[in-house]
Amino acid sequence: QQPVQSPQAVILREGEDAVINCSSSKALYSVHWYRQKHGEAPVFLMILLKGGEQKGHEKISASFNEKKQQSSLYLTASQLSYSGTYFCGTAAGGTSYGKLTFGQGTILTVHP
Amino acid sequence: DGGITQSPKYLFRKEGQNVTLSCEQNLNHDAMYWYRQDPGQGLRLIYYSQIVNDFQKGDIAEGYSVSREKKESFPLTVTSAQKNPTAFYLCASSIGLEREYTGELFFGEGSRLTVL
């Protein structure tokens, strides 16, 4: 079953923060985050494995609560380049590789 | 530069015709995947292959077929049995089991198929 992302869309001004949530009804082994700009291929941001370790990438970080089967992506001090659609992908097992089930996406728009 | 090449970028097809989308990678990755993207629905897995000469159905395999005769290539055929084939198709690859898996999928730039 597809994970549910919220919110569906976010509009920010440069420098503002945002949180994107990803919730699954299934037990998860890993959560993967991707960003896709319009007309381009999705780009990998990070993976979070079962264990709850928070990961970071520049000013973008994420957490994974395996008990609640939820992950959150945190974007701080947003930049114009952060605009795009963010997808979470979930895997139920360690050998699932890229056999991910993706959420419907969250559209993030950053204005000057 | 290493990467994934998909062709064609845009394709128009008449109803009842089969069409094959090409996907080639020079990343020396073992695993390859086909995803379909529709507006507002995220990406859905069609087929995946973890090794040459082997592939598995994903969540929406009906009306599609694939082959994996070479490590570098994973073509997708959209058959006339696919009832709603108009979509954006993304091919991806990743490192396989034998090497450290980072979780990263590398995507091609996609092929947009329109059925007239």
PDB file of C-alpha atoms in Angstrom:
ATOM      1  CA  GLN A   1       0.000   0.000   0.000  1.00  0.00           C
ATOM      2  CA  GLN A   2       1.214   3.458  -0.921  1.00  0.00           C
ATOM      3  CA  PRO A   3       2.603   5.603   1.924  1.00  0.00           C
ATOM      4  CA  VAL A   4       0.760   8.847   2.538  1.00  0.00           C
ATOM      5  CA  GLN A   5       2.619  12.140   2.375  1.00  0.00           C
ATOM      6  CA  SER A   6       1.529  15.373   3.983  1.00  0.00           C
ATOM      7  CA  PRO A   7       1.095  18.128   3.189  1.00  0.00           C
ATOM      8  CA  GLN A   8       0.357  17.773  -0.524  1.00  0.00           C
ATOM      9  CA  ALA A   9       1.847  21.182  -1.239  1.00  0.00           C
ATOM     10  CA  VAL A  10       3.885  23.797   0.584  1.00  0.00           C
ATOM     11  CA  ILE A  11       4.667  27.373  -0.378  1.00  0.00           C
ATOM     12  CA  LEU A  12       7.579  29.089   1.368  1.00  0.00           C
ATOM     13  CA  ARG A  13       9.653  32.216   1.183  1.00  0.00           C
ATOM     14  CA  GLU A  14      13.415  31.867   1.117  1.00  0.00           C
ATOM     15  CA  GLY A  15      14.793  31.241   4.568  1.00  0.00           C
ATOM     16  CA  GLU A  16      11.647  29.607   5.953  1.00  0.00           C
ATOM     17  CA  ASP A  17      11.496  26.033   7.241  1.00  0.00           C
ATOM     18  CA  ALA A  18       9.274  23.146   6.186  1.00  0.00           C
ATOM     19  CA  VAL A  19       8.465  19.635   7.315  1.00  0.00           C
ATOM     20  CA  ILE A  20       7.186  16.902   5.010  1.00  0.00           C
ATOM     21  CA  ASN A  21       5.732  13.764   6.545  1.00  0.00           C
ATOM     22  CA  CYS A  22       5.506  10.228   5.212  1.00  0.00           C
ATOM     23  CA  SER A  23       3.303   7.659   6.896  1.00  0.00           C
ATOM     24  CA  SER A  24       2.887   3.968   6.134  1.00  0.00           C
ATOM     25  CA  SER A  25       0.412   1.344   7.294  1.00  0.00           C
ATOM     26  CA  LYS A  26       3.063  -1.365   6.898  1.00  0.00           C
ATOM     27  CA  ALA A  27       6.107  -2.194   9.006  1.00  0.00           C
ATOM     28  CA  LEU A  28       9.099  -0.615   7.323  1.00  0.00           C
ATOM     29  CA  TYR A  29      12.741  -1.528   6.934  1.00  0.00           C
ATOM     30  CA  SER A  30      13.798   1.703   5.279  1.00  0.00           C
ATOM     31  CA  VAL A  31      12.547   5.048   4.074  1.00  0.00           C
ATOM     32  CA  HIS A  32      14.075   6.820   1.082  1.00  0.00           C
ATOM     33  CA  TRP A  33      13.658  10.460   0.140  1.00  0.00           C
ATOM     34  CA  TYR A  34      13.916  11.866  -3.387  1.00  0.00           C
ATOM     35  CA  ARG A  35      13.450  15.280  -4.934  1.00  0.00           C
ATOM     36  CA  GLN A  36      12.270  15.762  -8.502  1.00  0.00           C
ATOM     37  CA  LYS A  37      12.387  19.057 -10.346  1.00  0.00           C
ATOM     38  CA  HIS A  38       9.916  19.644 -13.126  1.00  0.00           C
ATOM     39  CA  GLY A  39      10.800  17.637 -16.225  1.00  0.00           C
ATOM     40  CA  GLU A  40      13.833  16.045 -14.602  1.00  0.00           C
ATOM     41  CA  ALA A  41      14.712  12.696 -13.052  1.00  0.00           C
ATOM     42  CA  PRO A  42      14.231  12.194  -9.316  1.00  0.00           C
ATOM     43  CA  VAL A  43      17.415  12.706  -7.302  1.00  0.00           C
ATOM     44  CA  PHE A  44      18.276  10.739  -4.182  1.00  0.00           C
ATOM     45  CA  LEU A  45      18.447  12.739  -0.948  1.00  0.00           C
ATOM     46  CA  MET A  46      18.897  10.126   1.766  1.00  0.00           C
ATOM     47  CA  ILE A  47      17.935   6.760   3.154  1.00  0.00           C
ATOM     48  CA  LEU A  48      16.903   6.025   6.714  1.00  0.00           C
ATOM     49  CA  LEU A  49      17.197   2.492   7.964  1.00  0.00           C
ATOM     50  CA  LYS A  50      15.332   0.820  10.769  1.00  0.00           C
ATOM     51  CA  GLY A  51      16.923   2.137  13.940  1.00  0.00           C
ATOM     52  CA  GLY A  52      15.707   5.709  14.051  1.00  0.00           C
ATOM     53  CA  GLU A  53      18.997   7.405  13.255  1.00  0.00           C
ATOM     54  CA  GLN A  54      18.476  10.888  11.973  1.00  0.00           C
ATOM     55  CA  LYS A  55      20.351  11.723   8.805  1.00  0.00           C
ATOM     56  CA  GLY A  56      21.426  15.023   7.397  1.00  0.00           C
ATOM     57  CA  HIS A  57      22.331  16.484   4.056  1.00  0.00           C
ATOM     58  CA  GLU A  58      23.311  20.176   4.058  1.00  0.00           C
ATOM     59  CA  LYS A  59      20.234  21.877   5.500  1.00  0.00           C
ATOM     60  CA  ILE A  60      17.971  18.938   4.777  1.00  0.00           C
ATOM     61  CA  SER A  61      17.602  16.239   7.406  1.00  0.00           C
ATOM     62  CA  ALA A  62      15.193  13.447   8.158  1.00  0.00           C
ATOM     63  CA  SER A  63      14.045  11.145  10.916  1.00  0.00           C
ATOM     64  CA  PHE A  64      12.452   7.718  10.959  1.00  0.00           C
ATOM     65  CA  ASN A  65      10.147   6.507  13.712  1.00  0.00           C
ATOM     66  CA  GLU A  66       9.894   2.788  13.012  1.00  0.00           C
ATOM     67  CA  LYS A  67       7.315   2.183  15.728  1.00  0.00           C
ATOM     68  CA  LYS A  68       4.938   4.667  14.162  1.00  0.00           C
ATOM     69  CA  GLN A  69       6.058   3.755  10.628  1.00  0.00           C
ATOM     70  CA  GLN A  70       6.592   7.410   9.919  1.00  0.00           C
ATOM     71  CA  SER A  71       9.359   9.538   8.521  1.00  0.00           C
ATOM     72  CA  SER A  72       9.732  13.286   8.394  1.00  0.00           C
ATOM     73  CA  LEU A  73      11.898  15.388   6.112  1.00  0.00           C
ATOM     74  CA  TYR A  74      13.088  18.707   7.541  1.00  0.00           C
ATOM     75  CA  LEU A  75      14.112  21.554   5.272  1.00  0.00           C
ATOM     76  CA  THR A  76      15.648  24.482   7.137  1.00  0.00           C
ATOM     77  CA  ALA A  77      16.424  27.952   5.848  1.00  0.00           C
ATOM     78  CA  SER A  78      14.980  27.015   2.474  1.00  0.00           C
ATOM     79  CA  GLN A  79      16.618  28.131  -0.753  1.00  0.00           C
ATOM     80  CA  LEU A  80      15.110  28.648  -4.195  1.00  0.00           C
ATOM     81  CA  SER A  81      16.876  25.464  -5.310  1.00  0.00           C
ATOM     82  CA  TYR A  82      14.785  23.433  -2.871  1.00  0.00           C
ATOM     83  CA  SER A  83      11.704  23.851  -5.059  1.00  0.00           C
ATOM     84  CA  GLY A  84      10.438  20.609  -6.521  1.00  0.00           C
ATOM     85  CA  THR A  85       8.367  17.564  -5.682  1.00  0.00           C
ATOM     86  CA  TYR A  86       9.532  15.458  -2.764  1.00  0.00           C
ATOM     87  CA  PHE A  87       8.786  11.756  -2.674  1.00  0.00           C
ATOM     88  CA  CYS A  88       9.244   9.256   0.087  1.00  0.00           C
ATOM     89  CA  GLY A  89       9.784   5.652  -0.910  1.00  0.00           C
ATOM     90  CA  THR A  90       9.419   2.786   1.518  1.00  0.00           C
ATOM     91  CA  ALA A  91      10.832  -0.732   1.593  1.00  0.00           C
ATOM     92  CA  ALA A  92       9.528  -3.534   3.760  1.00  0.00           C
ATOM     93  CA  GLY A  93      12.626  -5.699   3.709  1.00  0.00           C
ATOM     94  CA  GLY A  94      16.392  -5.364   3.671  1.00  0.00           C
ATOM     95  CA  THR A  95      16.777  -7.076   0.334  1.00  0.00           C
ATOM     96  CA  SER A  96      14.173  -5.009  -1.429  1.00  0.00           C
ATOM     97  CA  TYR A  97      16.743  -2.826  -3.156  1.00  0.00           C
ATOM     98  CA  GLY A  98      14.927  -0.274  -5.236  1.00  0.00           C
ATOM     99  CA  LYS A  99      11.637  -2.142  -4.971  1.00  0.00           C
ATOM    100  CA  LEU A 100      10.168   0.893  -3.345  1.00  0.00           C
ATOM    101  CA  THR A 101       6.613   1.987  -2.819  1.00  0.00           C
ATOM    102  CA  PHE A 102       6.441   5.737  -3.289  1.00  0.00           C
ATOM    103  CA  GLY A 103       4.115   8.279  -1.790  1.00  0.00           C
ATOM    104  CA  GLN A 104       2.132  10.620  -4.001  1.00  0.00           C
ATOM    105  CA  GLY A 105       4.600  13.448  -3.558  1.00  0.00           C
ATOM    106  CA  THR A 106       4.692  16.854  -1.876  1.00  0.00           C
ATOM    107  CA  ILE A 107       5.126  19.907  -4.080  1.00  0.00           C
ATOM    108  CA  LEU A 108       7.423  22.463  -2.473  1.00  0.00           C
ATOM    109  CA  THR A 109       7.619  25.968  -3.918  1.00  0.00           C
ATOM    110  CA  VAL A 110      10.125  28.478  -2.577  1.00  0.00           C
ATOM    111  CA  HIS A 111       9.660  32.130  -3.522  1.00  0.00           C
ATOM    112  CA  PRO A 112      12.251  34.924  -3.202  1.00  0.00           C
TER     113      PRO A 112
ATOM    114  CA  ASP B   1      30.250  10.241 -17.563  1.00  0.00           C
ATOM    115  CA  GLY B   2      28.360   7.344 -16.045  1.00  0.00           C
ATOM    116  CA  GLY B   3      24.616   7.356 -16.060  1.00  0.00           C
ATOM    117  CA  ILE B   4      21.364   6.000 -17.387  1.00  0.00           C
ATOM    118  CA  THR B   5      20.140   6.766 -20.877  1.00  0.00           C
ATOM    119  CA  GLN B   6      16.510   6.417 -21.824  1.00  0.00           C
ATOM    120  CA  SER B   7      15.144   6.724 -25.335  1.00  0.00           C
ATOM    121  CA  PRO B   8      13.092   8.022 -26.892  1.00  0.00           C
ATOM    122  CA  LYS B   9      12.310  11.024 -24.734  1.00  0.00           C
ATOM    123  CA  TYR B  10       8.889  11.479 -26.321  1.00  0.00           C
ATOM    124  CA  LEU B  11       6.865   8.825 -28.092  1.00  0.00           C
ATOM    125  CA  PHE B  12       3.432   8.792 -29.669  1.00  0.00           C
ATOM    126  CA  ARG B  13       1.625   5.570 -30.316  1.00  0.00           C
ATOM    127  CA  LYS B  14      -1.653   4.564 -31.833  1.00  0.00           C
ATOM    128  CA  GLU B  15      -3.972   2.343 -29.856  1.00  0.00           C
ATOM    129  CA  GLY B  16      -3.286  -1.333 -30.444  1.00  0.00           C
ATOM    130  CA  GLN B  17       0.428  -0.891 -31.116  1.00  0.00           C
ATOM    131  CA  ASN B  18       3.240  -2.235 -29.004  1.00  0.00           C
ATOM    132  CA  VAL B  19       6.113   0.107 -28.220  1.00  0.00           C
ATOM    133  CA  THR B  20       9.526  -0.524 -26.682  1.00  0.00           C
ATOM    134  CA  LEU B  21      11.312   1.951 -24.431  1.00  0.00           C
ATOM    135  CA  SER B  22      15.058   1.674 -24.210  1.00  0.00           C
ATOM    136  CA  CYS B  23      17.111   1.904 -21.007  1.00  0.00           C
ATOM    137  CA  GLU B  24      20.900   1.604 -20.965  1.00  0.00           C
ATOM    138  CA  GLN B  25      23.260   2.122 -18.017  1.00  0.00           C
ATOM    139  CA  ASN B  26      27.053   2.295 -17.806  1.00  0.00           C
ATOM    140  CA  LEU B  27      27.256   2.396 -14.018  1.00  0.00           C
ATOM    141  CA  ASN B  28      27.999  -1.337 -13.754  1.00  0.00           C
ATOM    142  CA  HIS B  29      24.920  -1.715 -11.573  1.00  0.00           C
ATOM    143  CA  ASP B  30      23.393  -5.130 -11.072  1.00  0.00           C
ATOM    144  CA  ALA B  31      19.809  -4.079 -10.447  1.00  0.00           C
ATOM    145  CA  MET B  32      17.513  -2.194 -12.815  1.00  0.00           C
ATOM    146  CA  TYR B  33      13.919  -1.015 -12.503  1.00  0.00           C
ATOM    147  CA  TRP B  34      11.045   0.476 -14.439  1.00  0.00           C
ATOM    148  CA  TYR B  35       8.699   2.923 -12.759  1.00  0.00           C
ATOM    149  CA  ARG B  36       5.625   4.605 -14.122  1.00  0.00           C
ATOM    150  CA  GLN B  37       4.738   8.137 -13.039  1.00  0.00           C
ATOM    151  CA  ASP B  38       1.264   9.624 -13.333  1.00  0.00           C
ATOM    152  CA  PRO B  39       0.270  13.086 -12.099  1.00  0.00           C
ATOM    153  CA  GLY B  40      -0.530  13.081  -8.396  1.00  0.00           C
ATOM    154  CA  GLN B  41       0.276   9.386  -7.940  1.00  0.00           C
ATOM    155  CA  GLY B  42       3.982   9.233  -7.360  1.00  0.00           C
ATOM    156  CA  LEU B  43       6.039   6.452  -8.903  1.00  0.00           C
ATOM    157  CA  ARG B  44       4.787   2.887  -9.273  1.00  0.00           C
ATOM    158  CA  LEU B  45       7.025  -0.109  -9.906  1.00  0.00           C
ATOM    159  CA  ILE B  46       6.382  -2.025 -13.121  1.00  0.00           C
ATOM    160  CA  TYR B  47       9.249  -4.558 -13.288  1.00  0.00           C
ATOM    161  CA  TYR B  48      12.653  -4.976 -11.728  1.00  0.00           C
ATOM    162  CA  SER B  49      15.697  -7.113 -12.363  1.00  0.00           C
ATOM    163  CA  GLN B  50      18.401  -7.947  -9.845  1.00  0.00           C
ATOM    164  CA  ILE B  51      20.594  -9.915 -12.214  1.00  0.00           C
ATOM    165  CA  VAL B  52      20.981 -10.676 -15.900  1.00  0.00           C
ATOM    166  CA  ASN B  53      18.383 -13.092 -17.319  1.00  0.00           C
ATOM    167  CA  ASP B  54      16.125 -12.658 -14.316  1.00  0.00           C
ATOM    168  CA  PHE B  55      13.336 -10.181 -13.631  1.00  0.00           C
ATOM    169  CA  GLN B  56      10.326  -9.882 -11.360  1.00  0.00           C
ATOM    170  CA  LYS B  57       6.932  -8.235 -11.613  1.00  0.00           C
ATOM    171  CA  GLY B  58       6.336  -5.081  -9.665  1.00  0.00           C
ATOM    172  CA  ASP B  59       3.038  -3.644  -8.529  1.00  0.00           C
ATOM    173  CA  ILE B  60       1.599  -2.823 -11.965  1.00  0.00           C
ATOM    174  CA  ALA B  61       3.135  -5.310 -14.427  1.00  0.00           C
ATOM    175  CA  GLU B  62      -0.018  -6.107 -16.400  1.00  0.00           C
ATOM    176  CA  GLY B  63       0.299  -5.037 -20.023  1.00  0.00           C
ATOM    177  CA  TYR B  64       4.083  -4.672 -19.850  1.00  0.00           C
ATOM    178  CA  SER B  65       7.008  -6.951 -20.632  1.00  0.00           C
ATOM    179  CA  VAL B  66      10.764  -6.692 -20.123  1.00  0.00           C
ATOM    180  CA  SER B  67      13.974  -8.534 -20.900  1.00  0.00           C
ATOM    181  CA  ARG B  68      17.428  -8.492 -19.308  1.00  0.00           C
ATOM    182  CA  GLU B  69      19.826 -10.135 -21.709  1.00  0.00           C
ATOM    183  CA  LYS B  70      22.717  -7.816 -20.867  1.00  0.00           C
ATOM    184  CA  LYS B  71      23.719  -6.178 -17.615  1.00  0.00           C
ATOM    185  CA  GLU B  72      23.635  -2.747 -19.240  1.00  0.00           C
ATOM    186  CA  SER B  73      20.215  -2.966 -20.842  1.00  0.00           C
ATOM    187  CA  PHE B  74      16.647  -3.321 -19.572  1.00  0.00           C
ATOM    188  CA  PRO B  75      14.102  -2.490 -22.280  1.00  0.00           C
ATOM    189  CA  LEU B  76      10.407  -2.142 -21.485  1.00  0.00           C
ATOM    190  CA  THR B  77       7.678  -3.073 -23.958  1.00  0.00           C
ATOM    191  CA  VAL B  78       4.299  -1.465 -23.496  1.00  0.00           C
ATOM    192  CA  THR B  79       1.882  -3.855 -25.124  1.00  0.00           C
ATOM    193  CA  SER B  80      -1.565  -3.272 -26.543  1.00  0.00           C
ATOM    194  CA  ALA B  81      -2.918  -5.044 -23.460  1.00  0.00           C
ATOM    195  CA  GLN B  82      -1.985  -2.065 -21.278  1.00  0.00           C
ATOM    196  CA  LYS B  83      -5.287  -0.234 -20.953  1.00  0.00           C
ATOM    197  CA  ASN B  84      -3.994   3.194 -20.007  1.00  0.00           C
ATOM    198  CA  PRO B  85      -0.417   3.479 -21.273  1.00  0.00           C
ATOM    199  CA  THR B  86      -0.131   7.264 -21.497  1.00  0.00           C
ATOM    200  CA  ALA B  87       2.378   8.136 -18.768  1.00  0.00           C
ATOM    201  CA  PHE B  88       5.918   9.149 -17.922  1.00  0.00           C
ATOM    202  CA  TYR B  89       8.228   6.127 -17.650  1.00  0.00           C
ATOM    203  CA  LEU B  90      11.374   6.177 -15.552  1.00  0.00           C
ATOM    204  CA  CYS B  91      14.163   3.640 -15.618  1.00  0.00           C
ATOM    205  CA  ALA B  92      16.497   3.324 -12.634  1.00  0.00           C
ATOM    206  CA  SER B  93      19.423   1.259 -11.454  1.00  0.00           C
ATOM    207  CA  SER B  94      21.177   0.462  -8.185  1.00  0.00           C
ATOM    208  CA  ILE B  95      24.107  -1.483  -6.817  1.00  0.00           C
ATOM    209  CA  GLY B  96      23.222  -5.114  -6.164  1.00  0.00           C
ATOM    210  CA  LEU B  97      23.568  -7.515  -3.256  1.00  0.00           C
ATOM    211  CA  GLU B  98      27.200  -8.392  -3.775  1.00  0.00           C
ATOM    212  CA  ARG B  99      28.348  -4.866  -3.085  1.00  0.00           C
ATOM    213  CA  GLU B 100      27.491  -2.359  -0.401  1.00  0.00           C
ATOM    214  CA  TYR B 101      23.989  -1.081  -0.961  1.00  0.00           C
ATOM    215  CA  THR B 102      23.671   2.638  -0.325  1.00  0.00           C
ATOM    216  CA  GLY B 103      19.951   2.794  -0.966  1.00  0.00           C
ATOM    217  CA  GLU B 104      20.378   5.116  -3.890  1.00  0.00           C
ATOM    218  CA  LEU B 105      18.440   4.696  -7.102  1.00  0.00           C
ATOM    219  CA  PHE B 106      19.906   6.401 -10.147  1.00  0.00           C
ATOM    220  CA  PHE B 107      17.190   7.498 -12.541  1.00  0.00           C
ATOM    221  CA  GLY B 108      17.215   8.197 -16.231  1.00  0.00           C
ATOM    222  CA  GLU B 109      15.535  11.312 -17.599  1.00  0.00           C
ATOM    223  CA  GLY B 110      12.407   9.444 -18.556  1.00  0.00           C
ATOM    224  CA  SER B 111      10.313   8.670 -21.606  1.00  0.00           C
ATOM    225  CA  ARG B 112       6.934  10.295 -22.087  1.00  0.00           C
ATOM    226  CA  LEU B 113       4.521   8.027 -23.933  1.00  0.00           C
ATOM    227  CA  THR B 114       1.295   9.360 -25.380  1.00  0.00           C
ATOM    228  CA  VAL B 115      -1.299   7.090 -26.910  1.00  0.00           C
ATOM    229  CA  LEU B 116      -3.397   8.771 -29.557  1.00  0.00           C
TER     230      LEU B 116
END
